PDB file of C-alpha atoms in Angstrom:
ATOM      1  CA  MET A  90      -1.308   4.404   8.318  1.00 58.00           C
ATOM      2  CA  ASN A  91      -2.840   0.791  10.551  1.00 66.00           C
ATOM      3  CA  ASP A  92      -0.690  -1.640  12.665  1.00 71.00           C
ATOM      4  CA  LYS A  93       0.308  -3.372   9.702  1.00 72.00           C
ATOM      5  CA  LEU A  94       0.845  -0.661   7.171  1.00 76.00           C
ATOM      6  CA  LYS A  95       3.007   1.141   9.068  1.00 79.00           C
ATOM      7  CA  ILE A  96       5.517   4.125   7.375  1.00 80.00           C
ATOM      8  CA  GLY A  97       8.594   3.332   5.315  1.00 80.00           C
ATOM      9  CA  GLN A  98       6.386  -0.610   3.983  1.00 84.00           C
ATOM     10  CA  LYS A  99       7.414  -1.241   0.833  1.00 89.00           C
ATOM     11  CA  GLY A 100       4.624  -1.969  -2.223  1.00 90.00           C
ATOM     12  CA  ASP A 101       3.801  -1.307  -5.162  1.00 91.00           C
ATOM     13  CA  VAL A 102       1.421   1.269  -7.073  1.00 91.00           C
ATOM     14  CA  LEU A 103      -1.318  -1.375  -9.530  1.00 94.00           C
ATOM     15  CA  GLU A 104      -3.223   1.380 -10.583  1.00 95.00           C
ATOM     16  CA  ILE A 105      -3.292   5.370 -10.399  1.00 93.00           C
ATOM     17  CA  ILE A 106      -7.299   6.057  -9.278  1.00 95.00           C
ATOM     18  CA  ASN A 107      -6.771  10.128  -9.829  1.00 96.00           C
ATOM     19  CA  LYS A 108      -4.298  12.807  -8.637  1.00 93.00           C
ATOM     20  CA  ASP A 109      -5.291  11.992  -5.154  1.00 94.00           C
ATOM     21  CA  LYS A 110      -5.612   8.351  -4.565  1.00 93.00           C
ATOM     22  CA  VAL A 111      -3.745   4.751  -5.970  1.00 93.00           C
ATOM     23  CA  PHE A 112      -3.959   1.981  -5.297  1.00 95.00           C
ATOM     24  CA  ALA A 113      -0.885  -0.317  -3.696  1.00 93.00           C
ATOM     25  CA  GLU A 114      -0.396  -3.627  -2.389  1.00 95.00           C
ATOM     26  CA  PHE A 115       2.433  -3.800   0.416  1.00 93.00           C
ATOM     27  CA  TYR A 116       5.329  -6.528   1.552  1.00 93.00           C
ATOM     28  CA  ASP A 117       6.465  -7.789   4.696  1.00 89.00           C
ATOM     29  CA  SER A 118      10.410  -7.628   5.696  1.00 88.00           C
ATOM     30  CA  LYS A 119      10.511 -11.165   4.094  1.00 92.00           C
ATOM     31  CA  GLY A 120       8.603  -9.934   0.801  1.00 91.00           C
ATOM     32  CA  LYS A 121       5.164 -11.611   1.685  1.00 94.00           C
ATOM     33  CA  GLN A 122       2.071  -9.403   0.382  1.00 95.00           C
ATOM     34  CA  ILE A 123       0.334  -8.265   3.810  1.00 93.00           C
ATOM     35  CA  GLU A 124      -3.028  -8.960   4.198  1.00 92.00           C
ATOM     36  CA  TYR A 125      -4.740  -7.051   6.976  1.00 89.00           C
ATOM     37  CA  ARG A 126      -8.404  -7.104   7.513  1.00 89.00           C
ATOM     38  CA  ASN A 127      -9.168  -9.839   4.664  1.00 92.00           C
ATOM     39  CA  LYS A 128      -7.608  -7.340   1.717  1.00 92.00           C
ATOM     40  CA  LEU A 129      -4.552  -7.446  -0.339  1.00 94.00           C
ATOM     41  CA  VAL A 130      -5.083  -4.319  -2.187  1.00 95.00           C
ATOM     42  CA  PHE A 131      -5.275  -0.612  -0.405  1.00 92.00           C
ATOM     43  CA  GLU A 132      -6.777   3.072  -1.882  1.00 92.00           C
ATOM     44  CA  VAL A 133      -3.943   5.119   0.218  1.00 89.00           C
ATOM     45  CA  GLY A 134      -3.318   8.635  -0.558  1.00 90.00           C
ATOM     46  CA  ILE A 135      -1.015   9.399  -3.117  1.00 87.00           C
ATOM     47  CA  LYS A 136       0.844  12.277  -0.209  1.00 86.00           C
ATOM     48  CA  GLN A 137       1.505   8.953   1.671  1.00 83.00           C
ATOM     49  CA  PHE A 138       3.133   7.232  -0.963  1.00 76.00           C
ATOM     50  CA  LYS A 139       7.284   8.013  -1.607  1.00 77.00           C
ATOM     51  CA  LEU A 140       8.144   6.500  -5.187  1.00 71.00           C
ATOM     52  CA  LYS A 141      11.225   5.000  -6.010  1.00 73.00           C
ATOM     53  CA  LYS A 142      11.999   3.222  -9.333  1.00 67.00           C
TER      54      LYS A 142
END
């Protein structure tokens, strides 16, 4: 996605915007929330997000 948010990054869906997009936050390998360009929450395409229980 960008240099901070990479494929396989762990995160949480905060809100479903519509059938195609969600708001999500992501965490680094130490469990710290990732901040990128002064943002903590990102709009992500639902197809870019793999949901797990």
